PDB file of C-alpha atoms in Angstrom:
ATOM      1  CA  GLY A   1    -122.806  12.195  21.079  1.00 74.00           C
ATOM      2  CA  GLN A   2    -124.451   8.831  21.496  1.00 85.00           C
ATOM      3  CA  ASN A   3    -127.540   8.122  19.493  1.00 91.00           C
ATOM      4  CA  ILE A   4    -129.863   5.197  18.904  1.00 96.00           C
ATOM      5  CA  ASP A   5    -132.641   5.497  16.338  1.00 96.00           C
ATOM      6  CA  GLN A   6    -135.746   3.362  16.059  1.00 97.00           C
ATOM      7  CA  PRO A   7    -139.041   4.026  14.301  1.00 97.00           C
ATOM      8  CA  THR A   8    -141.575   5.441  16.726  1.00 96.00           C
ATOM      9  CA  GLU A   9    -144.447   3.214  15.741  1.00 97.00           C
ATOM     10  CA  MET A  10    -145.213   0.326  13.397  1.00 98.00           C
ATOM     11  CA  THR A  11    -148.401  -1.523  12.530  1.00 98.00           C
ATOM     12  CA  ALA A  12    -148.641  -5.123  11.349  1.00 97.00           C
ATOM     13  CA  THR A  13    -151.270  -7.797  10.862  1.00 97.00           C
ATOM     14  CA  GLU A  14    -151.738 -10.892  12.990  1.00 97.00           C
ATOM     15  CA  GLY A  15    -149.874 -13.852  11.468  1.00 97.00           C
ATOM     16  CA  ALA A  16    -147.566 -11.651   9.400  1.00 97.00           C
ATOM     17  CA  ILE A  17    -143.831 -10.833   9.717  1.00 97.00           C
ATOM     18  CA  VAL A  18    -142.438  -7.487  10.815  1.00 98.00           C
ATOM     19  CA  GLN A  19    -138.890  -6.117  11.037  1.00 98.00           C
ATOM     20  CA  ILE A  20    -138.052  -3.464  13.619  1.00 98.00           C
ATOM     21  CA  ASN A  21    -134.875  -1.565  12.795  1.00 98.00           C
ATOM     22  CA  CYS A  22    -132.337   0.047  15.098  1.00 98.00           C
ATOM     23  CA  THR A  23    -129.337   2.143  14.072  1.00 98.00           C
ATOM     24  CA  TYR A  24    -126.761   3.320  16.540  1.00 97.00           C
ATOM     25  CA  GLN A  25    -123.815   5.686  16.843  1.00 96.00           C
ATOM     26  CA  THR A  26    -122.083   5.120  20.159  1.00 94.00           C
ATOM     27  CA  SER A  27    -118.642   5.541  21.661  1.00 91.00           C
ATOM     28  CA  GLY A  28    -117.603   1.932  21.323  1.00 92.00           C
ATOM     29  CA  PHE A  29    -119.702  -1.177  21.164  1.00 94.00           C
ATOM     30  CA  ASN A  30    -119.894  -4.086  23.563  1.00 92.00           C
ATOM     31  CA  GLY A  31    -123.163  -5.598  22.478  1.00 94.00           C
ATOM     32  CA  LEU A  32    -126.780  -4.845  21.695  1.00 96.00           C
ATOM     33  CA  PHE A  33    -129.908  -5.824  23.581  1.00 95.00           C
ATOM     34  CA  TRP A  34    -133.525  -6.061  22.534  1.00 97.00           C
ATOM     35  CA  TYR A  35    -136.179  -5.760  25.221  1.00 96.00           C
ATOM     36  CA  GLN A  36    -139.959  -6.054  24.968  1.00 97.00           C
ATOM     37  CA  GLN A  37    -142.114  -3.790  27.102  1.00 95.00           C
ATOM     38  CA  HIS A  38    -145.885  -4.026  27.397  1.00 94.00           C
ATOM     39  CA  ALA A  39    -147.659  -0.828  28.399  1.00 90.00           C
ATOM     40  CA  GLY A  40    -147.278  -0.104  32.101  1.00 86.00           C
ATOM     41  CA  GLU A  41    -144.996  -3.085  32.641  1.00 89.00           C
ATOM     42  CA  ALA A  42    -141.244  -3.595  32.988  1.00 89.00           C
ATOM     43  CA  PRO A  43    -138.974  -4.368  30.037  1.00 92.00           C
ATOM     44  CA  THR A  44    -138.318  -8.068  29.532  1.00 93.00           C
ATOM     45  CA  PHE A  45    -135.136  -9.376  27.978  1.00 93.00           C
ATOM     46  CA  LEU A  46    -135.385 -10.763  24.446  1.00 95.00           C
ATOM     47  CA  SER A  47    -131.839 -11.007  23.119  1.00 95.00           C
ATOM     48  CA  TYR A  48    -128.208  -9.971  23.415  1.00 94.00           C
ATOM     49  CA  ASN A  49    -125.830  -9.975  20.442  1.00 95.00           C
ATOM     50  CA  VAL A  50    -122.237  -8.965  20.009  1.00 94.00           C
ATOM     51  CA  LEU A  51    -121.413 -10.881  16.819  1.00 95.00           C
ATOM     52  CA  ASP A  52    -122.648 -10.123  13.305  1.00 97.00           C
ATOM     53  CA  GLY A  53    -125.401 -12.086  11.668  1.00 96.00           C
ATOM     54  CA  LEU A  54    -128.935 -13.308  12.133  1.00 96.00           C
ATOM     55  CA  GLU A  55    -129.675 -15.381  15.204  1.00 95.00           C
ATOM     56  CA  GLU A  56    -132.735 -17.542  14.630  1.00 92.00           C
ATOM     57  CA  LYS A  57    -134.473 -18.036  17.933  1.00 84.00           C
ATOM     58  CA  GLY A  58    -138.103 -18.969  17.785  1.00 92.00           C
ATOM     59  CA  ARG A  59    -140.470 -16.310  16.534  1.00 96.00           C
ATOM     60  CA  PHE A  60    -138.131 -13.437  17.465  1.00 97.00           C
ATOM     61  CA  SER A  61    -134.791 -13.300  15.650  1.00 97.00           C
ATOM     62  CA  PRO A  62    -132.237 -10.492  16.092  1.00 97.00           C
ATOM     63  CA  PHE A  63    -129.788  -9.412  13.388  1.00 98.00           C
ATOM     64  CA  LEU A  64    -126.621  -7.369  13.872  1.00 98.00           C
ATOM     65  CA  SER A  65    -124.173  -5.625  11.552  1.00 98.00           C
ATOM     66  CA  ARG A  66    -121.462  -3.905  13.572  1.00 97.00           C
ATOM     67  CA  SER A  67    -119.803  -2.345  10.525  1.00 96.00           C
ATOM     68  CA  LYS A  68    -123.088  -0.618   9.638  1.00 96.00           C
ATOM     69  CA  GLY A  69    -124.124   0.214  13.204  1.00 97.00           C
ATOM     70  CA  TYR A  70    -127.395  -1.544  12.488  1.00 97.00           C
ATOM     71  CA  SER A  71    -129.626  -4.154  14.038  1.00 98.00           C
ATOM     72  CA  TYR A  72    -133.101  -5.392  13.466  1.00 98.00           C
ATOM     73  CA  LEU A  73    -135.536  -7.632  15.312  1.00 98.00           C
ATOM     74  CA  LEU A  74    -137.547  -9.943  13.075  1.00 98.00           C
ATOM     75  CA  LEU A  75    -140.890 -11.021  14.494  1.00 98.00           C
ATOM     76  CA  LYS A  76    -142.683 -13.875  12.713  1.00 97.00           C
ATOM     77  CA  GLU A  77    -146.179 -15.341  13.007  1.00 97.00           C
ATOM     78  CA  LEU A  78    -147.321 -12.253  14.835  1.00 98.00           C
ATOM     79  CA  GLN A  79    -149.792 -12.678  17.655  1.00 97.00           C
ATOM     80  CA  MET A  80    -151.967 -10.051  19.318  1.00 97.00           C
ATOM     81  CA  LYS A  81    -149.908 -10.395  22.504  1.00 96.00           C
ATOM     82  CA  ASP A  82    -146.860  -9.139  20.567  1.00 97.00           C
ATOM     83  CA  SER A  83    -148.367  -5.658  20.685  1.00 98.00           C
ATOM     84  CA  ALA A  84    -145.788  -3.854  22.817  1.00 97.00           C
ATOM     85  CA  SER A  85    -142.855  -1.496  22.635  1.00 97.00           C
ATOM     86  CA  TYR A  86    -139.531  -2.938  21.509  1.00 98.00           C
ATOM     87  CA  LEU A  87    -136.458  -1.253  22.952  1.00 97.00           C
ATOM     88  CA  CYS A  88    -132.999  -1.437  21.422  1.00 97.00           C
ATOM     89  CA  ALA A  89    -130.091  -0.767  23.812  1.00 95.00           C
ATOM     90  CA  VAL A  90    -126.335  -0.688  23.182  1.00 95.00           C
ATOM     91  CA  ILE A  91    -123.499  -1.187  25.648  1.00 92.00           C
ATOM     92  CA  ASP A  92    -120.840   1.433  24.919  1.00 90.00           C
ATOM     93  CA  SER A  93    -117.099   1.369  25.575  1.00 89.00           C
ATOM     94  CA  ASN A  94    -117.681   2.381  29.219  1.00 84.00           C
ATOM     95  CA  TYR A  95    -120.113  -0.512  29.628  1.00 83.00           C
ATOM     96  CA  GLN A  96    -122.994   1.936  29.974  1.00 85.00           C
ATOM     97  CA  LEU A  97    -126.330   0.854  28.542  1.00 89.00           C
ATOM     98  CA  ILE A  98    -127.603   3.405  26.013  1.00 92.00           C
ATOM     99  CA  TRP A  99    -131.316   3.059  25.282  1.00 93.00           C
ATOM    100  CA  GLY A 100    -133.265   3.805  22.147  1.00 95.00           C
ATOM    101  CA  ALA A 101    -136.678   5.427  22.541  1.00 93.00           C
ATOM    102  CA  GLY A 102    -138.443   2.217  21.571  1.00 95.00           C
ATOM    103  CA  THR A 103    -140.755   1.197  18.750  1.00 97.00           C
ATOM    104  CA  LYS A 104    -144.422   0.765  19.546  1.00 97.00           C
ATOM    105  CA  LEU A 105    -145.727  -2.209  17.583  1.00 98.00           C
ATOM    106  CA  ILE A 106    -149.469  -2.403  16.987  1.00 98.00           C
ATOM    107  CA  ILE A 107    -150.878  -5.722  15.818  1.00 97.00           C
ATOM    108  CA  LYS A 108    -154.236  -5.711  14.016  1.00 96.00           C
ATOM    109  CA  PRO A 109    -156.471  -8.754  13.482  1.00 94.00           C
TER     110      PRO A 109
ATOM    111  CA  ASP B   1    -135.484 -17.903  40.754  1.00 55.00           C
ATOM    112  CA  THR B   2    -135.064 -15.310  38.016  1.00 60.00           C
ATOM    113  CA  GLU B   3    -137.282 -12.681  39.519  1.00 89.00           C
ATOM    114  CA  VAL B   4    -136.789  -9.123  40.654  1.00 95.00           C
ATOM    115  CA  THR B   5    -139.598  -7.981  42.925  1.00 95.00           C
ATOM    116  CA  GLN B   6    -140.649  -4.436  43.722  1.00 96.00           C
ATOM    117  CA  THR B   7    -143.025  -2.959  46.252  1.00 96.00           C
ATOM    118  CA  PRO B   8    -145.350  -1.197  46.218  1.00 96.00           C
ATOM    119  CA  LYS B   9    -146.832  -1.578  42.729  1.00 94.00           C
ATOM    120  CA  HIS B  10    -148.537   1.796  42.948  1.00 95.00           C
ATOM    121  CA  LEU B  11    -147.819   4.780  45.181  1.00 96.00           C
ATOM    122  CA  VAL B  12    -149.554   8.119  45.470  1.00 95.00           C
ATOM    123  CA  MET B  13    -147.852  10.707  47.630  1.00 93.00           C
ATOM    124  CA  GLY B  14    -148.001  14.383  48.392  1.00 90.00           C
ATOM    125  CA  MET B  15    -145.078  16.728  47.984  1.00 89.00           C
ATOM    126  CA  THR B  16    -144.381  16.762  51.725  1.00 88.00           C
ATOM    127  CA  ASN B  17    -144.499  12.989  52.223  1.00 89.00           C
ATOM    128  CA  LYS B  18    -141.603  10.628  52.822  1.00 94.00           C
ATOM    129  CA  LYS B  19    -141.899   7.184  51.278  1.00 95.00           C
ATOM    130  CA  SER B  20    -139.630   4.349  50.190  1.00 97.00           C
ATOM    131  CA  LEU B  21    -139.573   2.019  47.213  1.00 97.00           C
ATOM    132  CA  LYS B  22    -138.195  -1.469  47.739  1.00 98.00           C
ATOM    133  CA  CYS B  23    -136.541  -3.919  45.389  1.00 98.00           C
ATOM    134  CA  GLU B  24    -135.354  -7.458  46.032  1.00 97.00           C
ATOM    135  CA  GLN B  25    -133.596 -10.165  44.035  1.00 96.00           C
ATOM    136  CA  HIS B  26    -132.271 -13.583  45.018  1.00 90.00           C
ATOM    137  CA  MET B  27    -130.328 -14.431  41.871  1.00 92.00           C
ATOM    138  CA  GLY B  28    -126.933 -13.722  43.418  1.00 91.00           C
ATOM    139  CA  HIS B  29    -126.605 -10.630  41.247  1.00 93.00           C
ATOM    140  CA  ARG B  30    -124.049  -8.110  42.491  1.00 92.00           C
ATOM    141  CA  ALA B  31    -125.224  -5.081  40.533  1.00 93.00           C
ATOM    142  CA  MET B  32    -128.550  -3.345  41.093  1.00 94.00           C
ATOM    143  CA  TYR B  33    -130.039  -0.362  39.319  1.00 94.00           C
ATOM    144  CA  TRP B  34    -132.748   2.245  39.706  1.00 96.00           C
ATOM    145  CA  TYR B  35    -134.347   3.646  36.562  1.00 95.00           C
ATOM    146  CA  LYS B  36    -137.046   6.257  36.034  1.00 96.00           C
ATOM    147  CA  GLN B  37    -139.303   5.895  33.011  1.00 94.00           C
ATOM    148  CA  LYS B  38    -141.781   8.440  31.719  1.00 93.00           C
ATOM    149  CA  ALA B  39    -144.523   7.471  29.279  1.00 88.00           C
ATOM    150  CA  LYS B  40    -143.301   6.711  25.747  1.00 85.00           C
ATOM    151  CA  LYS B  41    -139.676   7.236  26.780  1.00 90.00           C
ATOM    152  CA  PRO B  42    -136.893   4.732  27.405  1.00 91.00           C
ATOM    153  CA  PRO B  43    -135.731   3.976  30.954  1.00 92.00           C
ATOM    154  CA  GLU B  44    -133.464   6.677  32.357  1.00 93.00           C
ATOM    155  CA  LEU B  45    -130.676   5.461  34.629  1.00 92.00           C
ATOM    156  CA  MET B  46    -130.630   7.014  38.110  1.00 95.00           C
ATOM    157  CA  PHE B  47    -128.295   4.938  40.288  1.00 94.00           C
ATOM    158  CA  VAL B  48    -126.130   1.843  40.106  1.00 92.00           C
ATOM    159  CA  TYR B  49    -124.919  -0.209  43.043  1.00 93.00           C
ATOM    160  CA  SER B  50    -122.098  -2.649  42.521  1.00 90.00           C
ATOM    161  CA  TYR B  51    -121.185  -4.988  45.355  1.00 90.00           C
ATOM    162  CA  GLU B  52    -123.383  -2.886  47.664  1.00 91.00           C
ATOM    163  CA  LYS B  53    -121.479   0.304  46.888  1.00 92.00           C
ATOM    164  CA  LEU B  54    -122.911   3.207  44.937  1.00 91.00           C
ATOM    165  CA  SER B  55    -120.949   3.280  41.709  1.00 85.00           C
ATOM    166  CA  ILE B  56    -123.049   5.563  39.510  1.00 82.00           C
ATOM    167  CA  ASN B  57    -125.250   8.531  40.419  1.00 83.00           C
ATOM    168  CA  GLU B  58    -126.548  10.166  37.267  1.00 83.00           C
ATOM    169  CA  SER B  59    -126.871  13.648  38.777  1.00 85.00           C
ATOM    170  CA  VAL B  60    -130.145  12.765  40.427  1.00 92.00           C
ATOM    171  CA  PRO B  61    -131.698  15.398  42.754  1.00 93.00           C
ATOM    172  CA  SER B  62    -131.121  14.794  46.469  1.00 93.00           C
ATOM    173  CA  ARG B  63    -134.836  14.270  47.050  1.00 95.00           C
ATOM    174  CA  PHE B  64    -134.087  10.735  45.772  1.00 96.00           C
ATOM    175  CA  SER B  65    -131.855   8.796  48.144  1.00 95.00           C
ATOM    176  CA  PRO B  66    -130.793   5.230  47.334  1.00 96.00           C
ATOM    177  CA  GLU B  67    -129.773   2.634  49.868  1.00 96.00           C
ATOM    178  CA  CYS B  68    -128.419  -0.886  49.484  1.00 95.00           C
ATOM    179  CA  PRO B  69    -128.715  -2.667  52.873  1.00 93.00           C
ATOM    180  CA  ASN B  70    -127.334  -5.932  51.465  1.00 92.00           C
ATOM    181  CA  SER B  71    -126.623  -7.644  48.181  1.00 89.00           C
ATOM    182  CA  SER B  72    -130.273  -8.675  47.702  1.00 94.00           C
ATOM    183  CA  LEU B  73    -132.047  -5.458  48.633  1.00 97.00           C
ATOM    184  CA  LEU B  74    -132.214  -2.010  47.138  1.00 97.00           C
ATOM    185  CA  ASN B  75    -134.286   0.878  48.444  1.00 97.00           C
ATOM    186  CA  LEU B  76    -135.121   4.282  47.041  1.00 97.00           C
ATOM    187  CA  HIS B  77    -136.105   6.840  49.667  1.00 97.00           C
ATOM    188  CA  LEU B  78    -138.307   9.669  48.460  1.00 96.00           C
ATOM    189  CA  HIS B  79    -138.768  13.041  50.130  1.00 94.00           C
ATOM    190  CA  ALA B  80    -140.246  16.351  49.029  1.00 93.00           C
ATOM    191  CA  LEU B  81    -140.915  15.141  45.498  1.00 94.00           C
ATOM    192  CA  GLN B  82    -142.369  17.266  42.736  1.00 95.00           C
ATOM    193  CA  PRO B  83    -145.290  16.423  40.439  1.00 95.00           C
ATOM    194  CA  GLU B  84    -142.832  16.019  37.544  1.00 95.00           C
ATOM    195  CA  ASP B  85    -141.284  13.093  39.449  1.00 96.00           C
ATOM    196  CA  SER B  86    -144.402  11.062  38.683  1.00 97.00           C
ATOM    197  CA  ALA B  87    -143.204   8.107  36.604  1.00 96.00           C
ATOM    198  CA  LEU B  88    -142.634   4.365  36.565  1.00 95.00           C
ATOM    199  CA  TYR B  89    -139.640   3.515  38.763  1.00 96.00           C
ATOM    200  CA  LEU B  90    -137.875   0.374  37.685  1.00 96.00           C
ATOM    201  CA  CYS B  91    -135.365  -1.696  39.578  1.00 96.00           C
ATOM    202  CA  ALA B  92    -133.032  -4.014  37.694  1.00 95.00           C
ATOM    203  CA  SER B  93    -130.212  -6.369  38.565  1.00 95.00           C
ATOM    204  CA  SER B  94    -127.382  -8.041  36.710  1.00 93.00           C
ATOM    205  CA  LEU B  95    -124.698 -10.532  37.546  1.00 91.00           C
ATOM    206  CA  GLY B  96    -122.027  -7.850  37.573  1.00 80.00           C
ATOM    207  CA  GLN B  97    -121.592  -4.223  36.615  1.00 70.00           C
ATOM    208  CA  GLY B  98    -119.194  -2.794  34.101  1.00 65.00           C
ATOM    209  CA  ASP B  99    -119.631  -5.708  31.758  1.00 69.00           C
ATOM    210  CA  THR B 100    -122.153  -7.091  29.312  1.00 77.00           C
ATOM    211  CA  ASP B 101    -124.424  -8.949  31.723  1.00 85.00           C
ATOM    212  CA  THR B 102    -128.123  -8.805  31.012  1.00 90.00           C
ATOM    213  CA  GLN B 103    -130.176  -6.578  33.250  1.00 92.00           C
ATOM    214  CA  TYR B 104    -133.375  -8.132  34.553  1.00 93.00           C
ATOM    215  CA  PHE B 105    -136.129  -5.764  35.530  1.00 94.00           C
ATOM    216  CA  GLY B 106    -138.677  -5.794  38.287  1.00 94.00           C
ATOM    217  CA  PRO B 107    -142.331  -4.953  37.540  1.00 92.00           C
ATOM    218  CA  GLY B 108    -141.866  -1.354  38.607  1.00 94.00           C
ATOM    219  CA  THR B 109    -143.586   1.047  40.968  1.00 96.00           C
ATOM    220  CA  ARG B 110    -146.020   3.496  39.403  1.00 95.00           C
ATOM    221  CA  LEU B 111    -145.496   6.719  41.373  1.00 96.00           C
ATOM    222  CA  THR B 112    -147.884   9.647  41.315  1.00 96.00           C
ATOM    223  CA  VAL B 113    -146.915  12.854  43.116  1.00 95.00           C
ATOM    224  CA  LEU B 114    -149.791  15.201  43.848  1.00 92.00           C
TER     225      LEU B 114
END
């Protein structure tokens, strides 16, 4: 079966750094997305990666290791507005988007 | 214009009502999607239209009926819904379907079925 695992919830402090992990087992791999979703709102696109490595892009940087079936999203200089759910999604060999359940990130002052 | 719009934002309906959700994009995207999302769950794919043709129907009950009048518009017709159908209904679009194009989401319609 297809499976994407993310921690259910994480808590971090304003100004700190947090890493949200995502592991996947899918039938094929054609890329991995990270989306941010505030409560009651639609998901918004953060990143898409298909190559290994860390992509530094502003405060939010995605990392991918295809051999390990692993990704993480690194969030730096956390702000209160970063409190949201972060969804990992993988495109499988049929080009279907498989979603993780999301990680709820709580930022405390 | 990188926006997907949805109307209405909120909808309350009884189990005998007929209503429609609307979605619109003007990004030239040729794939459009309907998702259902329950609280604390990821989006659940319902339908995909590619070049105005229904390409994926994820075994959705017939009380949900999608329609794609043209490449910019996507409707979801609702009839005889159940209380368990209450959820956030999200529309998304992407440049194409069956590839790795990013899906962009509309703000969603919060549906409550009484």
